[in-house]
Each structure stands twice: as structure tokens, then as C-alpha cells.
Coordinates of C-alpha atoms in Angstrom, one line a residue:
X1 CA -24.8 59.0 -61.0
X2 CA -25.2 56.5 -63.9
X3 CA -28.0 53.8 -63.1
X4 CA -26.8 51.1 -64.2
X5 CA -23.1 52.3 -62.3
X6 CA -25.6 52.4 -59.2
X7 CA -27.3 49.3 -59.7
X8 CA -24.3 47.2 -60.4
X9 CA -22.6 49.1 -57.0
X10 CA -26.0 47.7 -55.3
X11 CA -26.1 44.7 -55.7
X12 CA -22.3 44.1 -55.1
X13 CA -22.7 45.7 -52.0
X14 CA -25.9 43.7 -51.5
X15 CA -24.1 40.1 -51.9
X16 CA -21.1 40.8 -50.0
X17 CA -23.3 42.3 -46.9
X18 CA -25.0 38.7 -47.9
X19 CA -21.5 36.5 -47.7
X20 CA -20.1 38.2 -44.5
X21 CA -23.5 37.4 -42.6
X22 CA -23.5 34.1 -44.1
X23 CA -20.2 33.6 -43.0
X24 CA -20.8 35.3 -39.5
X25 CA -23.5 32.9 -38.8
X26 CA -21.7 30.2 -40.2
X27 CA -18.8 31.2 -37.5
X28 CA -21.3 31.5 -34.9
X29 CA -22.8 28.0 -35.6
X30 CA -19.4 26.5 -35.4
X31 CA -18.8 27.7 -32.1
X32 CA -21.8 26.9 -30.4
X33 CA -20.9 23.3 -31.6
X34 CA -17.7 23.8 -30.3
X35 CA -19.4 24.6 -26.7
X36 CA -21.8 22.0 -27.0
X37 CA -18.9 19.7 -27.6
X38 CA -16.8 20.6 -24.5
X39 CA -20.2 20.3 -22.5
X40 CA -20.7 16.9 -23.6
X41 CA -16.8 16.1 -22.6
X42 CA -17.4 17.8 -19.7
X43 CA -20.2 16.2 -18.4
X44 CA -18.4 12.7 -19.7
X45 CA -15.8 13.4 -17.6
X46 CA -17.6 14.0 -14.2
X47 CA -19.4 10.9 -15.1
X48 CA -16.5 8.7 -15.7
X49 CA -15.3 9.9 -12.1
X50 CA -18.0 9.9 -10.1
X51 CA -18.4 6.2 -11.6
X52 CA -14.9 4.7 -11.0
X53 CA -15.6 7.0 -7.3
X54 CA -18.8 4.7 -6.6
X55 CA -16.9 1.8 -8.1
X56 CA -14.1 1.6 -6.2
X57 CA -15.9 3.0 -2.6
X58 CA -18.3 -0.4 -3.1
X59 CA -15.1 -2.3 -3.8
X60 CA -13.5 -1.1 -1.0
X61 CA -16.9 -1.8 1.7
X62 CA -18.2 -4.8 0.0
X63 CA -14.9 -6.6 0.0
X64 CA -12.0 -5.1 2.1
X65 CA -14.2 -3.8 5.0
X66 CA -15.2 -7.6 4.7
X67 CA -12.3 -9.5 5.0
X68 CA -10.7 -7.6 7.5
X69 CA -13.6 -8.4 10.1
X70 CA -12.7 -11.8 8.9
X71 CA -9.8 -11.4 10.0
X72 CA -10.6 -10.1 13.1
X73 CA -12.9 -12.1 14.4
X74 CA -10.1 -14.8 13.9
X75 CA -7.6 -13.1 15.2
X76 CA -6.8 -13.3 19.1
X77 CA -4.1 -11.0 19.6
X78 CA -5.7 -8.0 21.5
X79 CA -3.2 -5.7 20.1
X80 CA -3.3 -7.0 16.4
X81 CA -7.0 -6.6 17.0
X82 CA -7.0 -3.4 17.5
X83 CA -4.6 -2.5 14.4
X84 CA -7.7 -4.6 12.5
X85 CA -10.3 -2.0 13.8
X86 CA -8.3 0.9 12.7
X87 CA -7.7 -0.2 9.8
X88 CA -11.6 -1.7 8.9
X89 CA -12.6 2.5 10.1
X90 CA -9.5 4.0 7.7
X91 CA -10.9 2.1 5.0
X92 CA -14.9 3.0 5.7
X93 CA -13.3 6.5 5.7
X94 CA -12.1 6.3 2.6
X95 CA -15.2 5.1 1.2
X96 CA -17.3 7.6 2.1
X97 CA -15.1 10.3 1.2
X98 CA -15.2 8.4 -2.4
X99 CA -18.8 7.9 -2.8
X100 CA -20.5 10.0 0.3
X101 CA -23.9 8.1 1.8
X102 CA -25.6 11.0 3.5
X103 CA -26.0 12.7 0.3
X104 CA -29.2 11.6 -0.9
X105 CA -31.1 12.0 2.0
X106 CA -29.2 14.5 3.5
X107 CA -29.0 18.8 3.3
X108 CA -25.7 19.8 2.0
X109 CA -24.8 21.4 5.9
X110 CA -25.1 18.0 7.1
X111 CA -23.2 16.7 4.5
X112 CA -20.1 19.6 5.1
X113 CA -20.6 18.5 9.1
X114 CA -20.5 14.7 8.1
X115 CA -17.6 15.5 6.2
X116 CA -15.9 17.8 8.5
X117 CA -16.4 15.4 11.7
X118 CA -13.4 13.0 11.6
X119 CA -11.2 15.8 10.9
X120 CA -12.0 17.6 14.4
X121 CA -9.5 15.2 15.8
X122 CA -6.9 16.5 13.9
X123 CA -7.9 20.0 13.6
X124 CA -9.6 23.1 15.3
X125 CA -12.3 23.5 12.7
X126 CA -15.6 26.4 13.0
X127 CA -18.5 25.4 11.1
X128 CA -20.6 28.0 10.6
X129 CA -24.0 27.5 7.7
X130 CA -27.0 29.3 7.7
X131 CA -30.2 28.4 5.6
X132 CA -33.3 30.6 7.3
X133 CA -35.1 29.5 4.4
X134 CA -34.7 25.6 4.1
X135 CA -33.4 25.4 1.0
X136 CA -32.9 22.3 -1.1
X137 CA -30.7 20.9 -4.0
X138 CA -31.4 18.7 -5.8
X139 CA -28.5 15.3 -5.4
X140 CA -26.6 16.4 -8.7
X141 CA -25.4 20.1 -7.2
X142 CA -25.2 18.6 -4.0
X143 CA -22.4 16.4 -5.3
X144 CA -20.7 19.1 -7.3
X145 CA -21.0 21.4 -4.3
X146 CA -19.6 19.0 -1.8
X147 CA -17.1 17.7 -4.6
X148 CA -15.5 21.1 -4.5
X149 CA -15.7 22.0 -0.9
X150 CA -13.8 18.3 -0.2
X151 CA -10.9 19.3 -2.8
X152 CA -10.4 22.3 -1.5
X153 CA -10.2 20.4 2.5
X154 CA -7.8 18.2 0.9
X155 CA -6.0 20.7 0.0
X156 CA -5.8 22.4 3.3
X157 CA -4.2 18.8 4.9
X158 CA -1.9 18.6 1.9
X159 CA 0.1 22.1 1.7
X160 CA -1.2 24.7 4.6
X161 CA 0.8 23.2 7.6
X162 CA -1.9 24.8 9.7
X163 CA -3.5 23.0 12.8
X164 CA -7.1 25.2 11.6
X165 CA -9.5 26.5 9.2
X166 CA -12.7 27.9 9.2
X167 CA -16.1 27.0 7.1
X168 CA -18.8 29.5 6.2
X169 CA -21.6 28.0 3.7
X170 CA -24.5 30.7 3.5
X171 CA -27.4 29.6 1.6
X172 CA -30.2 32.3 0.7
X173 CA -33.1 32.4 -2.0
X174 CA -30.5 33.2 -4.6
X175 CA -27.3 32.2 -4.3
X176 CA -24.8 30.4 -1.9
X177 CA -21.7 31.6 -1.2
X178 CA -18.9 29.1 0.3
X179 CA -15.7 30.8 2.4
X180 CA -13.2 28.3 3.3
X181 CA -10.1 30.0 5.3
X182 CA -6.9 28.2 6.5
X183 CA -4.1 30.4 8.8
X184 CA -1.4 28.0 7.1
X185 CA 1.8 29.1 5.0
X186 CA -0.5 30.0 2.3
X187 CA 0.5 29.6 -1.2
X188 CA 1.8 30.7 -4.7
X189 CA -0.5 32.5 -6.9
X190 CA 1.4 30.9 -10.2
X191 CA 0.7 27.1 -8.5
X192 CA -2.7 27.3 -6.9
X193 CA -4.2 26.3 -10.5
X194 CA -2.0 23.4 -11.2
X195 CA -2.1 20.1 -10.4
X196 CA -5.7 17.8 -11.1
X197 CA -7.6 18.7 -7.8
X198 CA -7.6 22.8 -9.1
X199 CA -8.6 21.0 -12.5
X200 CA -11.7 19.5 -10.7
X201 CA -12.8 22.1 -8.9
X202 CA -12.7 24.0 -12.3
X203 CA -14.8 21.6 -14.0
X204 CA -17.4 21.4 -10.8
X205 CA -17.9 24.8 -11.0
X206 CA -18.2 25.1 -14.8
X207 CA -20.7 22.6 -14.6
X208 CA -23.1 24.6 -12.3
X209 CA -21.8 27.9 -13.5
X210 CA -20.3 28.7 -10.2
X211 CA -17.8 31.4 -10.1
X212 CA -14.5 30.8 -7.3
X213 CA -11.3 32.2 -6.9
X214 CA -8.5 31.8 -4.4
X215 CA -7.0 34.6 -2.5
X216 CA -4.2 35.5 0.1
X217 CA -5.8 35.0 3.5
X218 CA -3.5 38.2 5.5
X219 CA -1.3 37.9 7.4
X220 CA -1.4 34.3 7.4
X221 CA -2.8 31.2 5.0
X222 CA -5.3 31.2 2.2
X223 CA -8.5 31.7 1.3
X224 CA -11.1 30.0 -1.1
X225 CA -14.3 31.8 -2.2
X226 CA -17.3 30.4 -4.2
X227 CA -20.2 32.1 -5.3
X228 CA -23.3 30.1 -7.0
X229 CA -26.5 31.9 -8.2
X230 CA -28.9 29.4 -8.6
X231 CA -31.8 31.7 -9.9
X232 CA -29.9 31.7 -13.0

């Protein structure tokens, strides 16, 4: 072969092997912006709602919890009094559920139970948690945890028509694993990831890199599954 043929076929060879790696890593820079990106509005997004959560759970105890012992106290109509106190725990309800007050201080099974306790009225519910080794989280997967785990409740009183469901929250050195079961009508595959409430669950998971999927709970309801590997 002629040299200079060779060299020429080189060095082309050489700075096009240059451009598509230069290009390559120019692709691969742009999408790790890209992720960073969707982090950011990611984690901008949980923080605008768990913000206008807090918000509106102080709004709702500092003021409306307020004025309607107010009310009560000036109120002597046993019966309208007793509307009052239903109302003043309805709306302490609601607060909590917005911007939970056990979760600092608390383990995330006494959070699930705290949760789960006003609802025994209503429903047949089994608890079941274990945690032989005493694990903690820290506040931030906590909330993301119990976020998800209180969507997916919601959910149950929403669509599944069912008078039970069952909890399992298994914590070990690795990983926890969350099993919510209702024995409702079920659902629709093609629905179950519509709506906003599927759309937060989604982005709770993402944000710890949880893995979750619904599934058919035979013969009858729905199933929810999560899986979180912590040692990650």
C-alpha cells in the first residue's frame, strides 16, 4: 500500500473516531444535565407540597380548630355542641393527615398505626410490621414512605368498596418491603396510573429510588407492593 494513501487513510480515520467520541460525550453530558434537571424539579416539586401541606395543616389548627372551641364554649345547645366537637376532631384529622406530628419523633410503624387508628372505626384493618433490628430513617424517607403508604389508603376509601385491607411493612438491614392488600372490586390496569395521587406516589418513590407496582389481588381487590433497598 502507498504511504502516503495509508497515512492520509490514518489520520481520517483518526479524526472521525475523534468527532464521534467527542460527540458521544457531548450526548452523554447533555443527558446527565437533563437528569440533573428533572431531579432538581423533582425535588422542587415535593418541596412546594409538602410546604403548602404544612401550610395549610397550621392554618387549619391555629385558626379553625380555634374558633370552633370558640364557638363552643359559647354555644349552649347540647346537641349543636356536640356537632362543634365533631367537627373541631374532623378538622384535627385533617391536619394531621396534611402535615403528620408523630413523624419526627416517631418510628415509621408508629406512624402507619397512628395513621391507620381512626380508620379502625370504619374498617377491619391487620397491621402487621416487623423490625428485629430497630431500624431507623431518617424524617426525609420517613415522609416519603408514609406519603406513599397514605396515597395508596386513600385510595382504598376512594374506589375498592371493600369494608378491609391488610398492612405488611417488613423492615430488615437492607431493604423494606410494604404490602398493602384490599378484597374490594379491584381495578383497571389502563387507570391505576392516572389521576395525581398515582403521579405522587411516582415521584415519592423516584425520589428514594423505590421500586412499586400494582397488581390484581385474586379473586377479589388489589394489591400494592413497594420494595426499597436502602443499602444502595
Amino acid at each position: 500500500m502507498d504511504y502516503r494513501k495509508f497515512s492520509t487513510f490514518f489520520w481520517a480515520t483518526y479524526f472521525i473516531a475523534l468527532l464521534v467520541r467527542k460527540y458521544i460525550q457531548r450526548l452523554k453530558k447533555e443527558s446527565e444535565l437533563k437528569l440533573e434537571h428533572q431531579q432538581v424539579l423533582l425535588e422542587n416539586s415535593i418541596e412546594i407540597q409538602e410546604h403548602e401541606r404544612t401550610r395549610i395543616a397550621s392554618e387549619i389548627h391555629d385558626n379553625l380548630i380555634a374558633q370552633l372551641y370558640q364557638v363552643k364554649l359559647l354555644n349552649n345547645e347540647k346537641e349543636l355542641s356536640g356537632y362543634i366537637t365533631k367537627s373541631i376532631q374532623t378538622a384535627r384529622n385533617i391536619s394531621h393527615e396534611l402535615s403528620p406530628p408523630l413523624l419526627e419523633d416517631h418510628t415509621l410503624e408508629e406512624v402507619f398505626e397512628a395513621f391507620l387508628f381512626p380508620l379502625r372505626k370504619q374498617y377491619e384493618i391487620e397491621f402487621s410490621h416487623t423490625n428485629p433490628n430497630g431500624i431507623v430513617f431518617d424524617n426525609t424517607v420517613k415522609l416519603h414512605l408514609f406519603r406513599i403508604f397514605q396515597e395508596v389508603i386513600t385510595n382504598i376509601q376512594k374506589h375498592a368498596k371493600t369494608e378491609k385491607f391488610s398492612v405488611s411493612l417488613k423492615i430488615n438491614f437492607n431493604y423494606v418491603l410494604l404490602v398493602i392488600e384490599d378484597f374490594g372490586v379491584g381495578f383497571q390496569s389502563k387507570n391505576i396510573t392516572k389521576g395525581l395521587g398515582s403521579k405522587n406516589i411516582e415521584l415519592r418513590a423516584k425520589q428514594i429510588h423505590a421500586h412499586y407496582k400494582f397488581k390484581e389481588n385474586k379473586p377479589h381487590g388489589s394489591k400494592f407492593l413497594l420494595a426499597y433497598d436502602y443499602s444502595i
